[in-house]
Amino acid sequence: MRANDEAAAALQEYAELFALCGGDAFRVRSYQKAAKAIAGFPEDISVVDVRGVPGVGEAIAKKMEEFLQRGSFRQLDDLRGRVPDGVRRLTRVPTLGPKTAIMLFEDYGIDSAVALSEAITAGRLDGVKGLGPKTLANLLKGIEQLEQSGRRVHIGVAMSLAEQVMGSLKAERIAYAGSLRRMKDTIGDIDILAVAPESIMADFRAHPYVAEVIAAGDKKTSVRTTSGIQVDLRVVPAGSWGAAMQYFTGSKEHNVAIREMAVKKGWKLSEYGLFEGERVIAAESEEDIYAALGMRFVPPPMREDGGEVKAALRGELPVLVELSDLKGDLHTHTNLTDGVASLADMVAAGHAQGYAYYAVTDHAPDLTMQRMTLDKALEQRGQVAELQRKYPDMRLLHGTELNIAPDGSVDWPGEILREFDVCVASVHSHFGMSREEMTRRFIAACENPYVDIIGHPTTRKIGKRSAVDADWDAIFRAAARTGTAMEIDSFPDRSDLPSDLVRLARHHGVKFSIDSDSHAIPHLVNQRFGVGVAQRAWLTTDDVINTWPLDRLLTFLGR
DNA sequence: GCCGTTTTCGGCCCGACTGTTTTCAGTCG
């Protein structure tokens, strides 16, 4: 982990412990805000002054400096001594907050989810003030869920479910909000807003995808679906649609910042609108609300309180890359290796996307299970040339996805690589190398003059495999120096690079390629997820090589 | 704790739902 991430994690832990000890809620918020700002700060705080991070004042700066010195700070040590870590983890149980957690610990010695579960089962908490039978039953259920599936799902799963739910309901207006609309790579639960008669709630609860109704009210219904994901449906007044979308899209931190601005103008912003006293200033559209506050419209993926509010006020928001800006896909497979569609079918599907160029990049011989040979690759090149005549308006690029060996070398020597139009190089094995070895491995690949793009750089698989350990600062410096692009692999269980690393890479001057890594025709449209990652990192078309016109792209590829 | 075209002190977002405490606290987003 980067120093920033470690320091931020310690500060976040301190915020939680501080809340458990009954600390002032505003101070808790200050710590949380600063922790988030530090984690997202592009400069290494072990090098630059942490006081330069927004939300970090003298007191937090001192704590962070002590943390960088010795891996902790005095106040954190004190609170760790007072509250066992298990008590902090208790608040991960849904509906169990800091007040209840600390009461359970101080009055009953409960310091873990297991201990709580046992205490409830044994009846030790019967009759405790504030904990009625329903509350206890809910806590037991929450613990069970936490143990089973306390984790988030990737955006591909969440998006499909949201689209299924929206398609199943009749409404005048319906849309998803929340972290899904912000295009986060993982989603905890799905927020759907609707303008509809109240009967939509009963319809919603009756659908077969509902496994359990968690809450049922006039304005909000929460269910757990058969896939284990929570979906909240909210009915909002038509006249408040924009205010509701703005509010429920979040992030919470972004909304706090926006509301504070409203308050300073003597106004009030809620999910029902922007008000001056009783008078409605704006409510029907998000655009009106941002305009009334004197700022540019903030695209949802930017709404993370990461500087977008200031930029929007100054009219300095970047023009984000959009899905429609993509002129091609530079990483796709066919059934010559592990794809499931033929070359002709994949190219036809790429053409149907309206692309100006399309690269075929099947695997190379070092992934022996793919049974690729030079002869096969050259034969495919002939087929690509043949197909090119059928698509005069789309340039076909014959490429390959190379395998980066542990020593950083790739499948073929330079004289063969130079004949490909584009070379993607990726790590497919030896994920557990040390940070130093892994860093050298990637830098060597960047320094190969024929490697144009590093594919799915962290090799993570959300929910299955964590990112490899590497010094990304060093790798991105090498990529910027050698003109090697980093891929944003749009496959939703990869979303790789993740947006925080994209931001870091951009800071070093790296360019990006947003690729589908398609192994089948339906995968081509995953590009929308990759664009979401790019937008969260504030990328513009200038940062993304496959938004460029063909000439500029070919110059970058240097063939 | 942080922050300042309103402030160096006094604010810091706001509403819904649940369970249970017959008027509200805790939690969540």
Coordinates of C-alpha atoms (C1' of nucleotides) in Angstrom, one line a residue:
Chain A
M1 CA 0.0 0.0 0.0
R2 CA 1.1 3.6 -0.6
A3 CA 1.9 5.7 2.4
N4 CA -1.2 7.7 1.7
D5 CA -3.4 4.7 1.8
E6 CA -1.9 3.4 5.1
A7 CA -2.1 6.8 6.7
A8 CA -5.7 7.2 5.5
A9 CA -6.7 3.8 6.9
A10 CA -5.2 4.7 10.3
L11 CA -7.1 8.0 10.3
Q12 CA -10.3 6.2 9.3
E13 CA -9.9 3.7 12.1
Y14 CA -9.3 6.6 14.5
A15 CA -12.5 8.2 13.3
E16 CA -14.5 5.1 14.1
L17 CA -12.9 4.6 17.5
F18 CA -13.4 8.2 18.3
A19 CA -17.1 7.9 17.4
L20 CA -17.4 4.7 19.6
C21 CA -16.0 6.7 22.5
G22 CA -18.7 9.2 22.2
G23 CA -16.5 11.8 20.5
D24 CA -17.9 14.9 18.9
A25 CA -19.7 14.0 15.6
F26 CA -18.2 17.0 13.8
R27 CA -14.7 15.9 14.7
V28 CA -15.5 12.4 13.5
R29 CA -16.5 13.9 10.2
S30 CA -13.3 15.9 10.0
Y31 CA -11.3 12.8 10.5
Q32 CA -13.2 10.9 7.9
K33 CA -13.1 13.6 5.4
A34 CA -9.3 14.1 5.8
A35 CA -8.8 10.3 5.6
K36 CA -10.6 10.2 2.2
A37 CA -8.7 13.3 0.9
I38 CA -5.4 11.7 1.9
A39 CA -6.2 8.4 0.2
G40 CA -7.1 10.2 -3.0
F41 CA -4.3 12.7 -3.0
P42 CA -1.9 12.2 -6.0
E43 CA 1.2 13.3 -4.2
D44 CA 3.0 11.0 -1.8
I45 CA 2.5 12.5 1.7
S46 CA 5.7 10.9 2.9
V47 CA 7.4 13.3 0.4
V48 CA 5.2 16.4 0.3
D49 CA 3.7 18.3 3.3
V50 CA 0.4 16.7 4.3
R51 CA -0.9 20.2 5.1
G52 CA -1.4 20.6 1.4
V53 CA -4.2 18.1 1.4
P54 CA -7.6 19.8 1.7
G55 CA -9.3 19.1 5.0
V56 CA -6.0 18.5 6.8
G57 CA -5.2 21.2 9.4
E58 CA -2.5 21.4 12.0
A59 CA -3.9 18.7 14.4
I60 CA -4.4 16.0 11.7
A61 CA -1.1 16.9 10.1
K62 CA 0.7 16.2 13.4
K63 CA -1.0 12.8 13.7
M64 CA -0.1 11.9 10.1
E65 CA 3.5 13.0 10.6
E66 CA 3.8 10.8 13.7
F67 CA 2.1 8.0 11.7
L68 CA 4.7 8.3 8.9
Q69 CA 7.5 8.2 11.6
R70 CA 6.4 5.1 13.5
G71 CA 3.3 3.6 12.0
S72 CA 0.8 4.9 14.5
F73 CA 0.0 8.0 16.6
R74 CA -0.5 8.5 20.3
Q75 CA -4.2 9.3 20.2
L76 CA -4.9 6.2 18.0
D77 CA -2.9 4.0 20.5
D78 CA -4.9 5.4 23.4
L79 CA -8.3 4.6 21.8
R80 CA -7.1 1.2 20.6
G81 CA -6.3 0.5 24.3
R82 CA -9.8 1.5 25.3
V83 CA -11.9 -0.2 22.6
P84 CA -11.1 -3.7 21.2
D85 CA -11.0 -3.9 17.5
G86 CA -13.9 -6.4 17.6
V87 CA -16.2 -3.7 18.9
R88 CA -15.3 -1.5 16.0
R89 CA -16.0 -4.3 13.6
L90 CA -19.4 -4.8 15.4
T91 CA -20.6 -1.6 13.6
R92 CA -20.3 -3.5 10.3
V93 CA -23.5 -5.3 11.4
P94 CA -26.4 -3.6 9.6
T95 CA -28.5 -1.5 11.9
L96 CA -25.9 -1.7 14.6
G97 CA -24.3 1.7 15.1
P98 CA -21.6 3.1 17.4
K99 CA -24.1 3.9 20.3
T100 CA -25.3 0.3 20.5
A101 CA -21.9 -1.2 19.9
I102 CA -20.3 0.6 22.8
M103 CA -23.2 -0.1 25.1
L104 CA -23.0 -3.8 24.3
F105 CA -19.3 -3.7 25.1
E106 CA -19.4 -1.7 28.3
D107 CA -22.5 -3.2 29.8
Y108 CA -22.2 -6.8 28.6
G109 CA -18.6 -7.3 27.5
I110 CA -19.6 -8.1 24.0
D111 CA -16.6 -7.5 21.7
S112 CA -17.4 -9.4 18.5
A113 CA -20.2 -10.4 16.2
V114 CA -19.8 -14.0 17.4
A115 CA -20.1 -12.9 21.1
L116 CA -23.2 -10.9 20.2
S117 CA -24.8 -13.8 18.4
E118 CA -24.2 -16.0 21.4
A119 CA -25.5 -13.5 23.8
I120 CA -28.7 -13.0 21.9
T121 CA -29.2 -16.8 21.4
A122 CA -28.7 -17.4 25.1
G123 CA -31.2 -14.7 26.0
R124 CA -28.7 -12.6 27.9
L125 CA -30.0 -9.4 26.1
D126 CA -33.7 -10.0 26.7
G127 CA -35.3 -7.0 28.3
V128 CA -32.4 -4.7 27.7
K129 CA -33.7 -1.1 27.2
G130 CA -33.8 -0.2 23.5
L131 CA -33.3 -3.8 22.3
G132 CA -36.8 -5.3 21.8
P133 CA -37.3 -8.8 20.4
K134 CA -37.5 -7.5 16.8
T135 CA -34.3 -5.6 17.2
L136 CA -32.5 -8.6 18.5
A137 CA -33.9 -10.8 15.7
N138 CA -32.7 -8.2 13.1
L139 CA -29.2 -8.2 14.7
L140 CA -29.0 -11.9 14.4
K141 CA -30.0 -11.8 10.8
G142 CA -27.6 -9.0 10.1
I143 CA -24.7 -11.0 11.6
E144 CA -25.7 -14.0 9.4
Q145 CA -25.7 -11.8 6.3
L146 CA -22.4 -10.2 7.3
E147 CA -20.8 -13.6 7.5
Q148 CA -22.4 -14.9 4.3
S149 CA -22.2 -12.0 1.8
G150 CA -20.9 -8.9 3.5
R151 CA -19.2 -7.9 0.3
R152 CA -20.2 -5.7 -2.6
V153 CA -20.8 -6.8 -6.1
H154 CA -19.1 -5.4 -9.2
I155 CA -20.9 -2.9 -11.4
G156 CA -21.8 -5.4 -14.1
V157 CA -23.9 -7.5 -11.7
A158 CA -25.5 -4.3 -10.2
M159 CA -26.3 -2.7 -13.6
S160 CA -28.0 -5.9 -14.9
L161 CA -30.1 -6.1 -11.8
A162 CA -31.0 -2.4 -11.9
E163 CA -32.1 -2.7 -15.5
Q164 CA -34.1 -5.8 -14.8
V165 CA -35.9 -4.1 -11.9
M166 CA -36.6 -0.9 -13.8
G167 CA -37.9 -3.0 -16.8
S168 CA -40.3 -4.8 -14.5
L169 CA -42.0 -1.7 -13.1
K170 CA -44.6 0.7 -14.6
A171 CA -43.7 4.3 -13.9
E172 CA -44.1 7.7 -15.4
R173 CA -40.4 8.1 -14.9
I174 CA -37.8 5.7 -13.5
A175 CA -34.0 5.8 -13.1
Y176 CA -31.2 4.5 -11.0
A177 CA -29.2 6.8 -8.7
G178 CA -26.6 6.2 -6.0
S179 CA -23.1 4.7 -6.6
L180 CA -24.4 2.9 -9.7
R181 CA -25.1 6.2 -11.4
R182 CA -21.7 7.4 -10.2
M183 CA -20.2 4.4 -12.0
K184 CA -18.3 3.0 -9.0
D185 CA -16.6 -0.3 -9.8
T186 CA -18.4 -2.0 -6.8
I187 CA -21.9 -1.4 -5.6
G188 CA -23.3 -2.1 -2.1
D189 CA -27.0 -1.5 -2.9
I190 CA -29.1 -0.1 -5.7
D191 CA -31.2 3.0 -5.5
I192 CA -34.0 3.4 -7.9
L193 CA -36.2 6.5 -8.1
A194 CA -39.6 6.6 -9.7
V195 CA -42.5 9.0 -10.4
A196 CA -45.4 6.6 -10.0
P197 CA -48.6 5.8 -8.1
E198 CA -48.1 4.3 -4.6
S199 CA -49.3 1.0 -6.0
I200 CA -45.8 0.6 -7.5
M201 CA -44.6 -0.4 -4.0
A202 CA -46.9 -3.4 -3.8
D203 CA -46.0 -4.4 -7.4
F204 CA -42.3 -4.2 -6.6
R205 CA -42.6 -6.4 -3.5
A206 CA -44.5 -9.0 -5.5
H207 CA -41.8 -9.6 -8.1
P208 CA -40.1 -13.0 -8.0
Y209 CA -36.6 -11.4 -7.8
V210 CA -37.6 -10.2 -4.3
A211 CA -36.3 -12.6 -1.6
E212 CA -37.1 -10.5 1.5
V213 CA -38.8 -7.2 2.2
I214 CA -36.6 -5.2 4.6
A215 CA -38.7 -2.0 4.8
A216 CA -42.0 -1.0 3.4
G217 CA -43.2 2.5 3.5
D218 CA -45.1 5.0 1.3
K219 CA -42.1 6.7 0.0
K220 CA -39.4 3.9 0.3
T221 CA -39.4 0.2 0.0
S222 CA -36.2 -1.8 0.5
V223 CA -35.9 -5.4 -0.5
R224 CA -33.1 -8.0 -0.6
T225 CA -33.2 -9.7 -4.0
T226 CA -32.6 -13.4 -4.7
S227 CA -29.1 -12.5 -5.7
G228 CA -28.5 -11.1 -2.2
I229 CA -28.3 -7.4 -3.4
Q230 CA -30.4 -4.8 -1.6
V231 CA -32.6 -2.6 -3.8
D232 CA -34.3 0.6 -2.5
L233 CA -37.2 1.9 -4.5
R234 CA -38.3 5.5 -3.8
V235 CA -41.3 7.2 -5.1
V236 CA -40.7 10.9 -5.6
P237 CA -43.0 13.8 -6.7
A238 CA -42.6 14.6 -10.4
G239 CA -41.9 18.2 -9.5
S240 CA -38.9 17.2 -7.3
W241 CA -37.4 14.7 -9.8
G242 CA -34.1 16.7 -10.2
A243 CA -33.7 17.3 -6.5
A244 CA -34.3 13.7 -5.7
M245 CA -31.9 12.5 -8.4
Q246 CA -29.3 14.9 -7.2
Y247 CA -29.8 13.9 -3.6
F248 CA -29.9 10.1 -4.0
T249 CA -27.0 10.1 -6.5
G250 CA -24.7 11.3 -3.8
S251 CA -22.0 10.9 -2.9
K252 CA -22.9 11.8 0.6
E253 CA -19.7 13.9 0.8
H254 CA -20.6 15.8 -2.4
N255 CA -24.0 16.5 -1.1
V256 CA -22.7 17.8 2.2
A257 CA -20.6 20.3 0.3
I258 CA -23.5 21.3 -2.0
R259 CA -25.8 21.8 1.0
E260 CA -23.3 23.9 2.8
M261 CA -23.2 26.2 -0.2
A262 CA -27.0 26.4 -0.2
V263 CA -27.1 27.2 3.5
K264 CA -24.5 30.0 3.0
K265 CA -26.9 31.6 0.5
G266 CA -29.7 31.4 3.1
W267 CA -31.3 28.5 1.2
K268 CA -32.1 24.9 2.0
L269 CA -31.5 22.0 -0.3
S270 CA -33.3 18.7 0.3
E271 CA -34.5 15.8 -1.9
Y272 CA -37.6 17.9 -2.5
G273 CA -35.8 20.9 -3.9
L274 CA -33.8 24.1 -3.4
F275 CA -35.8 26.5 -1.3
E276 CA -35.7 30.0 0.0
G277 CA -38.1 29.8 2.8
E278 CA -41.2 28.4 1.2
R279 CA -40.3 29.5 -2.3
V280 CA -39.0 26.9 -4.7
I281 CA -35.8 28.0 -6.5
A282 CA -35.2 24.8 -8.4
A283 CA -36.4 21.2 -8.1
E284 CA -37.4 19.7 -11.4
S285 CA -34.0 19.2 -12.9
E286 CA -30.5 18.7 -11.6
E287 CA -29.3 21.2 -14.2
D288 CA -31.5 23.9 -12.6
I289 CA -30.2 23.1 -9.1
Y290 CA -26.5 23.3 -10.0
A291 CA -27.2 26.5 -12.1
A292 CA -29.1 28.1 -9.2
L293 CA -26.1 27.5 -7.0
G294 CA -23.9 29.3 -9.5
M295 CA -22.0 26.2 -10.6
R296 CA -21.6 24.0 -13.7
F297 CA -23.5 20.8 -13.9
V298 CA -21.3 18.1 -12.2
P299 CA -21.4 14.8 -14.0
P300 CA -22.3 12.0 -11.6
P301 CA -19.0 10.1 -11.7
M302 CA -17.2 13.2 -10.4
R303 CA -19.5 13.7 -7.4
E304 CA -17.1 12.5 -4.7
D305 CA -16.1 15.8 -3.0
G306 CA -12.7 15.4 -4.7
G307 CA -12.4 19.0 -5.8
E308 CA -15.3 19.0 -8.3
V309 CA -17.3 21.5 -6.3
K310 CA -14.7 24.2 -6.5
A311 CA -14.0 23.4 -10.1
A312 CA -17.7 23.6 -11.0
L313 CA -17.9 27.0 -9.2
R314 CA -15.0 28.4 -11.2
G315 CA -16.4 26.9 -14.4
E316 CA -13.2 24.8 -14.7
L317 CA -14.6 21.3 -14.8
P318 CA -12.8 19.2 -17.5
V319 CA -14.9 18.0 -20.4
L320 CA -15.0 14.3 -19.6
V321 CA -14.4 11.6 -22.1
E322 CA -17.8 10.0 -23.1
L323 CA -18.7 6.6 -24.5
S324 CA -19.5 8.3 -27.9
D325 CA -15.9 9.6 -28.0
L326 CA -14.4 6.1 -28.4
K327 CA -13.3 5.6 -32.0
G328 CA -12.1 2.0 -31.5
D329 CA -11.3 -0.9 -29.3
L330 CA -7.6 -1.9 -29.0
H331 CA -7.9 -5.2 -27.1
T332 CA -10.2 -8.0 -28.3
H333 CA -10.0 -11.7 -28.9
T334 CA -11.4 -14.3 -31.3
N335 CA -11.8 -18.0 -31.2
L336 CA -8.3 -18.5 -32.5
T337 CA -7.4 -18.3 -28.8
D338 CA -9.8 -18.1 -26.0
G339 CA -12.6 -16.0 -27.6
V340 CA -15.9 -17.6 -28.6
A341 CA -16.6 -15.7 -31.8
S342 CA -14.9 -15.9 -35.2
L343 CA -12.6 -13.2 -36.5
A344 CA -15.3 -12.2 -39.1
D345 CA -18.1 -12.1 -36.5
M346 CA -16.0 -10.0 -34.0
V347 CA -15.0 -7.6 -36.7
A348 CA -18.6 -7.3 -38.0
A349 CA -19.7 -6.5 -34.4
G350 CA -16.9 -4.0 -34.0
H351 CA -18.1 -2.3 -37.2
A352 CA -21.6 -2.3 -35.9
Q353 CA -20.3 -0.2 -32.9
G354 CA -19.5 2.5 -35.4
Y355 CA -15.8 2.3 -34.8
A356 CA -13.2 4.0 -37.0
Y357 CA -10.6 1.3 -36.1
Y358 CA -10.6 -2.1 -34.4
A359 CA -7.8 -4.2 -33.2
V360 CA -7.7 -8.0 -33.0
T361 CA -5.3 -9.0 -30.2
D362 CA -5.3 -12.7 -29.6
H363 CA -2.9 -14.3 -27.1
A364 CA 0.6 -15.2 -28.0
P365 CA 2.6 -18.5 -27.6
D366 CA 3.7 -18.1 -24.0
L367 CA 0.3 -18.8 -22.7
T368 CA 0.7 -22.3 -23.9
M369 CA -2.9 -23.3 -23.1
Q370 CA -3.9 -20.9 -25.9
R371 CA -1.9 -23.0 -28.5
M372 CA -1.0 -19.9 -30.4
T373 CA 1.9 -20.1 -32.9
L374 CA 3.6 -17.7 -35.2
D375 CA 2.1 -19.5 -38.2
K376 CA -1.4 -19.1 -36.8
A377 CA -0.8 -15.4 -36.1
L378 CA 0.5 -14.8 -39.6
E379 CA -2.4 -16.6 -41.1
Q380 CA -4.8 -14.5 -39.1
R381 CA -3.0 -11.4 -40.4
G382 CA -3.8 -12.5 -43.9
Q383 CA -7.5 -12.9 -43.0
V384 CA -7.5 -9.5 -41.4
A385 CA -6.1 -8.0 -44.6
E386 CA -8.8 -9.8 -46.5
L387 CA -11.6 -8.6 -44.2
Q388 CA -10.2 -5.0 -44.4
R389 CA -11.5 -4.8 -48.0
K390 CA -15.0 -5.4 -46.7
Y391 CA -14.8 -2.5 -44.3
P392 CA -13.4 0.6 -46.1
D393 CA -14.6 2.9 -43.3
M394 CA -13.0 1.0 -40.4
R395 CA -9.3 0.4 -40.2
L396 CA -8.5 -3.1 -38.9
L397 CA -5.4 -3.4 -36.8
H398 CA -3.7 -6.7 -36.4
G399 CA -2.3 -6.9 -32.9
T400 CA -1.5 -9.3 -30.1
E401 CA -1.9 -9.6 -26.3
L402 CA 1.5 -10.6 -25.1
N403 CA 2.3 -12.3 -21.8
I404 CA 4.7 -10.5 -19.5
A405 CA 7.0 -13.2 -18.0
P406 CA 8.3 -12.8 -14.4
D407 CA 11.4 -11.2 -15.8
G408 CA 9.5 -8.7 -17.8
S409 CA 10.2 -10.3 -21.2
V410 CA 7.4 -11.1 -23.7
D411 CA 6.6 -13.9 -26.1
W412 CA 8.3 -12.8 -29.3
P413 CA 11.5 -11.0 -30.3
G414 CA 11.4 -7.4 -31.6
E415 CA 11.6 -8.4 -35.3
I416 CA 8.3 -10.2 -35.0
L417 CA 6.6 -7.7 -32.6
R418 CA 7.4 -4.8 -35.0
E419 CA 5.2 -6.4 -37.6
F420 CA 2.1 -6.1 -35.4
D421 CA 0.1 -2.9 -35.6
V422 CA -0.4 -2.9 -31.8
C423 CA 1.0 -4.9 -28.9
V424 CA -0.9 -5.1 -25.6
A425 CA 1.2 -6.8 -22.8
S426 CA -0.3 -8.2 -19.7
V427 CA 0.5 -10.3 -16.6
H428 CA -1.4 -13.6 -16.5
S429 CA 0.5 -15.6 -13.8
H430 CA 3.0 -15.3 -11.0
F431 CA 0.7 -12.8 -9.2
G432 CA 2.5 -13.2 -5.8
M433 CA 5.9 -11.8 -6.7
S434 CA 7.4 -9.3 -4.2
R435 CA 6.7 -5.6 -4.7
E436 CA 10.2 -5.0 -6.0
E437 CA 10.2 -7.9 -8.4
M438 CA 6.8 -7.0 -9.7
T439 CA 7.7 -3.4 -10.2
R440 CA 10.8 -4.4 -12.2
R441 CA 8.7 -6.8 -14.2
F442 CA 6.3 -4.0 -15.3
I443 CA 9.0 -1.5 -15.9
A444 CA 10.8 -3.9 -18.2
A445 CA 7.6 -4.4 -20.2
C446 CA 7.2 -0.7 -20.5
E447 CA 10.7 -0.3 -21.8
N448 CA 10.1 -2.8 -24.6
P449 CA 9.9 -0.5 -27.6
Y450 CA 7.2 -2.6 -29.2
V451 CA 4.8 -2.8 -26.2
D452 CA 2.2 -0.1 -26.7
I453 CA -0.3 -0.8 -23.9
I454 CA -0.1 -2.6 -20.5
G455 CA -3.3 -4.7 -20.3
H456 CA -5.4 -5.0 -17.1
P457 CA -2.4 -3.7 -15.1
T458 CA -3.3 -4.8 -11.5
T459 CA -4.8 -8.2 -12.7
R460 CA -7.3 -8.0 -9.9
K461 CA -10.7 -9.8 -10.2
I462 CA -13.2 -8.2 -8.0
G463 CA -14.4 -10.5 -5.3
K464 CA -11.9 -13.2 -6.3
R465 CA -8.3 -12.0 -6.7
S466 CA -6.7 -8.9 -5.3
A467 CA -4.4 -6.5 -7.1
V468 CA -0.8 -7.5 -7.4
D469 CA 1.6 -5.6 -5.2
A470 CA 3.7 -3.1 -7.1
D471 CA 5.2 0.4 -6.8
W472 CA 2.7 2.1 -9.2
D473 CA 4.3 5.5 -8.9
A474 CA 7.5 4.0 -10.3
I475 CA 5.7 2.1 -13.0
F476 CA 3.7 5.1 -14.1
R477 CA 6.8 7.2 -14.3
A478 CA 8.3 4.5 -16.6
A479 CA 5.1 4.4 -18.7
A480 CA 5.1 8.1 -19.2
R481 CA 8.8 8.2 -20.1
T482 CA 8.5 5.3 -22.6
G483 CA 5.1 6.4 -24.1
T484 CA 3.4 3.2 -23.0
A485 CA -0.3 3.5 -22.4
M486 CA -2.1 2.0 -19.4
E487 CA -5.2 0.0 -20.2
I488 CA -8.6 0.6 -18.5
D489 CA -9.9 -2.9 -19.0
S490 CA -13.7 -2.4 -19.2
F491 CA -14.6 -5.9 -18.2
P492 CA -16.7 -5.2 -15.1
D493 CA -15.1 -7.8 -12.8
R494 CA -11.7 -6.3 -13.7
S495 CA -12.3 -2.5 -14.0
D496 CA -8.5 -2.4 -14.2
L497 CA -6.9 0.1 -13.7
P498 CA -9.2 1.2 -10.9
S499 CA -10.0 4.9 -11.0
D500 CA -7.8 5.9 -8.1
L501 CA -4.7 4.5 -9.9
V502 CA -5.9 6.1 -13.2
R503 CA -5.8 9.4 -11.4
L504 CA -2.4 8.7 -10.1
A505 CA -1.1 7.6 -13.5
R506 CA -2.6 10.7 -15.2
H507 CA -0.7 12.8 -12.6
H508 CA 2.5 11.2 -14.0
G509 CA 1.5 12.1 -17.6
V510 CA 0.4 8.6 -18.7
K511 CA -2.0 8.0 -21.5
F512 CA -4.8 5.4 -21.4
S513 CA -6.6 3.0 -23.7
I514 CA -10.2 2.0 -22.8
D515 CA -10.6 -1.5 -24.0
S516 CA -13.3 -4.1 -23.8
D517 CA -10.9 -7.2 -23.7
S518 CA -13.9 -8.9 -25.4
H519 CA -13.9 -12.6 -25.7
A520 CA -17.4 -12.6 -27.2
I521 CA -19.6 -10.1 -29.1
P522 CA -21.7 -9.0 -26.1
H523 CA -18.5 -8.0 -24.3
L524 CA -17.9 -5.1 -26.7
V525 CA -20.5 -3.0 -24.9
N526 CA -18.7 -3.3 -21.6
Q527 CA -16.9 -0.2 -22.8
R528 CA -19.4 1.9 -20.9
F529 CA -17.9 0.6 -17.6
G530 CA -14.4 1.5 -18.7
V531 CA -15.6 5.0 -19.6
G532 CA -17.1 5.2 -16.1
V533 CA -13.7 4.5 -14.6
A534 CA -12.2 7.1 -16.8
Q535 CA -14.8 9.7 -15.9
R536 CA -14.3 9.0 -12.2
A537 CA -10.6 9.8 -12.8
W538 CA -11.5 13.0 -14.7
L539 CA -10.0 11.9 -18.0
T540 CA -10.6 13.9 -21.1
T541 CA -10.3 12.7 -24.7
D542 CA -6.7 14.0 -24.8
D543 CA -5.9 11.3 -22.2
V544 CA -7.4 8.4 -24.0
I545 CA -5.6 7.2 -27.2
N546 CA -8.6 5.3 -28.6
T547 CA -10.6 8.5 -28.8
W548 CA -8.0 10.0 -31.1
P549 CA -8.3 10.1 -34.9
L550 CA -6.5 7.2 -36.6
D551 CA -3.5 9.3 -37.7
R552 CA -2.8 10.4 -34.2
L553 CA -3.2 6.9 -32.8
L554 CA -0.9 5.5 -35.4
T555 CA 1.7 8.1 -34.6
F556 CA 1.4 7.1 -30.9
L557 CA 1.8 3.4 -31.8
G558 CA 4.9 4.4 -33.7
R559 CA 4.7 1.8 -36.5
Chain B
dG1 C1' -11.2 19.0 13.9
dC2 C1' -11.7 22.4 10.0
dC3 C1' -12.8 26.6 7.9
dG4 C1' -13.7 31.9 6.4
dT5 C1' -16.7 37.3 -0.1
dT6 C1' -20.6 36.3 7.1
dT7 C1' -17.3 34.5 10.7
dT8 C1' -10.4 33.7 13.8
dC9 C1' -15.6 31.9 16.8
dG10 C1' -19.4 29.5 15.9
dG11 C1' -21.1 26.9 12.8
dC12 C1' -20.8 22.2 10.5
dC13 C1' -27.1 18.6 5.7
dC14 C1' -31.5 16.6 6.3
dG15 C1' -35.3 13.4 6.1
dA16 C1' -37.2 8.5 6.3
dC17 C1' -37.8 4.3 8.6
dT18 C1' -37.8 1.1 12.6
dG19 C1' -38.8 -0.3 17.0
dT20 C1' -40.5 0.8 21.0
dT21 C1' -39.2 5.0 24.9
dT22 C1' -46.5 7.1 24.3
dT23 C1' -42.8 11.6 22.0
dC24 C1' -38.1 9.8 20.6
dA25 C1' -33.3 7.6 19.7
dG26 C1' -30.6 5.2 16.6
dT27 C1' -29.3 4.2 12.1
dC28 C1' -29.0 4.9 7.3
dG29 C1' -28.0 7.1 3.0

